[in-house]
């Protein structure tokens, strides 16, 4: 999640978003496989009904946005992620609401590369077990990233070099997550969340400069 805003700062949003899509696909596929037997498929299906068309539309918007505007929009989006995540955790989402929720989340993902905090907040509110929550949300992310990958490819923004970089960063991120697992388990969830939010704010401000 932190990879994209940092990469945008150095490489630009136009390159970073497709790269992160490939990297995110690998990372989420790993989490989905690890908890495959706990996936809440009914919730996943409802979410994906909205997510798949949302991802396609988001990819089309991404292609049309000028790089400078995309950079500033991403900055605002990072701030909204912090606010939106807190609001969305207040009450559980009924099944029917997962369709527009999936559409909105995937639309943002298609434009900005990710919307993990939004989709994660939706699934967190459903009262699933920890493993089911992680695997179910990751499964929707896999379908979303696959759809985005196809859309980016058809829109000619996904080159072979982009795919190679995405796979490379995806493997690095997976290895880093595995290596940091014990360390992360020792950090209180609230402190970790605040640290992530602080990084988002810093990167958002830097993107506006």
Coordinates of C-alpha atoms in Angstrom, one line a residue:
X1 CA 0.0 0.0 0.0
X2 CA 2.9 2.4 0.8
X3 CA 4.7 1.4 -2.4
X4 CA 2.5 3.3 -4.8
X5 CA 2.7 6.8 -3.4
X6 CA 6.4 6.6 -2.9
X7 CA 7.0 5.2 -6.4
X8 CA 4.8 8.0 -7.8
X9 CA 7.0 10.5 -6.2
X10 CA 10.1 9.3 -8.1
X11 CA 8.6 7.8 -11.3
X12 CA 5.4 9.6 -11.9
X13 CA 1.8 8.4 -11.6
X14 CA 1.5 7.4 -15.3
X15 CA 4.2 4.7 -14.9
X16 CA 3.5 3.8 -11.2
X17 CA -0.2 2.9 -11.4
X18 CA 0.2 0.0 -14.0
X19 CA 3.3 -1.2 -12.2
X20 CA 1.5 -1.3 -8.9
X21 CA -1.4 -3.1 -10.5
X22 CA 0.9 -6.1 -11.4
X23 CA 2.6 -6.0 -8.1
X24 CA -0.7 -5.8 -6.2
X25 CA -2.0 -8.7 -8.2
X26 CA 0.8 -11.0 -7.0
X27 CA 0.6 -9.9 -3.4
X28 CA -3.2 -10.3 -3.2
X29 CA -3.1 -13.6 -5.0
X30 CA -0.7 -14.9 -2.3
X31 CA -3.1 -13.8 0.5
X32 CA -6.1 -15.2 -1.2
X33 CA -4.5 -18.6 -1.7
X34 CA -3.3 -18.7 1.9
X35 CA -6.8 -18.4 3.2
X36 CA -8.7 -19.9 0.3
X37 CA -10.8 -22.2 2.5
X38 CA -12.2 -19.3 4.5
X39 CA -13.2 -17.0 1.6
X40 CA -16.7 -15.6 2.0
X41 CA -17.7 -16.2 -1.6
X42 CA -21.2 -14.6 -1.4
X43 CA -19.7 -11.3 -0.2
X44 CA -16.9 -11.6 -2.9
X45 CA -19.4 -12.1 -5.7
X46 CA -21.6 -9.2 -4.7
X47 CA -18.5 -7.0 -4.4
X48 CA -17.2 -8.1 -7.8
X49 CA -20.5 -7.4 -9.6
X50 CA -19.7 -3.7 -9.1
X51 CA -15.9 -4.0 -9.0
X52 CA -15.3 -5.3 -12.5
X53 CA -17.1 -2.6 -14.5
X54 CA -15.7 0.0 -12.0
X55 CA -12.2 -1.2 -12.7
X56 CA -12.7 -0.8 -16.5
X57 CA -14.1 2.7 -16.2
X58 CA -11.3 3.7 -13.8
X59 CA -8.7 2.5 -16.2
X60 CA -10.2 4.5 -19.0
X61 CA -10.3 7.6 -16.8
X62 CA -6.7 7.0 -15.9
X63 CA -5.6 7.1 -19.5
X64 CA -7.4 10.4 -20.2
X65 CA -6.0 12.3 -17.2
X66 CA -2.9 14.5 -17.9
X67 CA 0.1 13.4 -15.7
X68 CA 0.2 16.6 -13.8
X69 CA -3.5 16.4 -12.9
X70 CA -3.2 12.7 -12.0
X71 CA -0.4 13.6 -9.6
X72 CA -2.4 16.2 -7.8
X73 CA -5.5 14.0 -7.8
X74 CA -3.6 11.2 -6.2
X75 CA -2.4 13.6 -3.5
X76 CA -6.0 14.5 -2.7
X77 CA -7.0 10.8 -2.9
X78 CA -4.5 9.8 -0.3
X79 CA -6.0 12.3 2.2
X80 CA -9.5 11.1 1.4
X81 CA -8.5 7.5 2.1
X82 CA -7.7 8.4 5.7
X83 CA -11.0 10.1 6.2
X84 CA -13.1 7.7 4.2
X85 CA -11.6 4.6 6.0
X86 CA -12.6 6.0 9.4
X87 CA -16.2 6.7 8.3
X88 CA -16.7 3.4 6.5
X89 CA -15.8 1.4 9.6
X90 CA -18.8 2.6 11.6
X91 CA -21.4 0.1 10.5
X92 CA -21.6 -3.2 8.5
X93 CA -22.5 -3.2 4.8
X94 CA -25.5 -5.3 3.7
X95 CA -24.9 -7.6 0.7
X96 CA -26.7 -5.3 -1.8
X97 CA -24.5 -2.4 -0.8
X98 CA -21.4 -4.4 -1.7
X99 CA -22.2 -3.9 -5.4
X100 CA -21.9 0.0 -5.4
X101 CA -19.2 -0.3 -2.8
X102 CA -17.2 -2.6 -5.1
X103 CA -17.9 -0.3 -8.1
X104 CA -16.6 2.8 -6.3
X105 CA -13.6 1.0 -4.8
X106 CA -12.5 -0.5 -8.2
X107 CA -13.2 2.8 -10.0
X108 CA -10.7 4.5 -7.6
X109 CA -8.3 1.6 -8.0
X110 CA -8.4 1.9 -11.8
X111 CA -7.7 5.6 -11.6
X112 CA -5.2 5.7 -8.8
X113 CA -3.8 2.2 -8.7
X114 CA -5.2 1.1 -5.4
X115 CA -8.1 1.7 -3.1
X116 CA -7.2 -1.0 -0.5
X117 CA -8.2 1.0 2.6
X118 CA -11.7 1.5 1.2
X119 CA -12.3 -2.2 0.2
X120 CA -10.6 -3.3 3.4
X121 CA -12.8 -1.1 5.5
X122 CA -15.9 -2.6 3.7
X123 CA -14.9 -6.2 4.4
X124 CA -13.7 -5.4 7.9
X125 CA -17.2 -4.2 8.8
X126 CA -18.7 -7.5 7.7
X127 CA -17.7 -9.3 10.9
X128 CA -15.6 -12.0 9.2
X129 CA -12.9 -13.9 11.0
X130 CA -9.4 -12.4 10.5
X131 CA -8.3 -15.0 8.0
X132 CA -11.6 -14.8 6.1
X133 CA -11.4 -11.0 6.1
X134 CA -7.9 -11.0 4.6
X135 CA -8.6 -13.8 2.1
X136 CA -12.0 -12.4 0.9
X137 CA -10.7 -8.9 0.4
X138 CA -7.6 -10.1 -1.3
X139 CA -9.8 -12.2 -3.7
X140 CA -11.8 -9.2 -4.8
X141 CA -8.5 -7.4 -5.3
X142 CA -7.2 -10.2 -7.5
X143 CA -10.3 -10.0 -9.7
X144 CA -10.0 -6.2 -9.8
X145 CA -6.3 -6.1 -10.7
X146 CA -6.8 -8.8 -13.4
X147 CA -9.6 -6.6 -14.9
X148 CA -7.4 -3.5 -14.7
X149 CA -4.5 -5.3 -16.3
X150 CA -6.6 -6.3 -19.2
X151 CA -8.0 -2.8 -19.5
X152 CA -4.6 -1.2 -19.3
X153 CA -3.2 -3.6 -21.9
X154 CA -6.1 -2.8 -24.3
X155 CA -5.5 0.9 -23.7
X156 CA -1.8 0.5 -24.6
X157 CA -0.4 1.6 -21.2
X158 CA 0.9 -1.8 -20.1
X159 CA 4.2 -2.5 -21.8
X160 CA 6.5 -5.5 -21.3
X161 CA 8.8 -3.3 -19.2
X162 CA 5.9 -2.4 -17.0
X163 CA 5.0 -6.0 -16.5
X164 CA 8.6 -6.9 -15.6
X165 CA 8.8 -4.1 -13.1
X166 CA 5.5 -5.0 -11.6
X167 CA 6.5 -8.7 -11.2
X168 CA 9.8 -7.6 -9.7
X169 CA 8.3 -5.3 -7.2
X170 CA 5.5 -7.8 -6.5
X171 CA 8.0 -10.4 -5.5
X172 CA 10.0 -7.9 -3.4
X173 CA 6.9 -6.8 -1.6
X174 CA 5.9 -10.4 -0.9
X175 CA 9.3 -11.2 0.5
X176 CA 9.3 -8.0 2.6
X177 CA 5.9 -8.7 4.0
X178 CA 6.9 -12.3 4.9
X179 CA 10.1 -11.1 6.5
X180 CA 8.3 -8.4 8.5
X181 CA 5.5 -10.6 9.6
X182 CA 6.8 -11.2 13.2
X183 CA 7.7 -7.6 13.6
X184 CA 4.3 -6.4 12.4
X185 CA 2.5 -8.8 14.8
X186 CA 4.2 -7.0 17.7
X187 CA 3.0 -3.5 16.7
X188 CA -0.4 -2.4 18.1
X189 CA -2.9 -2.0 15.3
X190 CA -3.7 1.5 16.3
X191 CA -0.1 2.6 16.2
X192 CA 0.5 0.9 12.9
X193 CA -2.6 2.6 11.4
X194 CA -1.4 6.0 12.6
X195 CA 2.0 5.4 11.1
X196 CA 0.5 4.5 7.7
X197 CA -1.7 7.6 7.8
X198 CA 1.3 9.8 8.7
X199 CA 3.2 8.5 5.7
X200 CA 0.2 9.1 3.4
X201 CA 0.0 12.7 4.6
X202 CA 3.7 13.3 4.0
X203 CA 3.6 11.8 0.5
X204 CA 0.4 13.6 -0.4
X205 CA 1.9 17.0 0.6
X206 CA 5.1 16.2 -1.4
X207 CA 3.1 15.4 -4.5
X208 CA 1.5 18.8 -4.4
X209 CA 4.9 20.6 -4.3

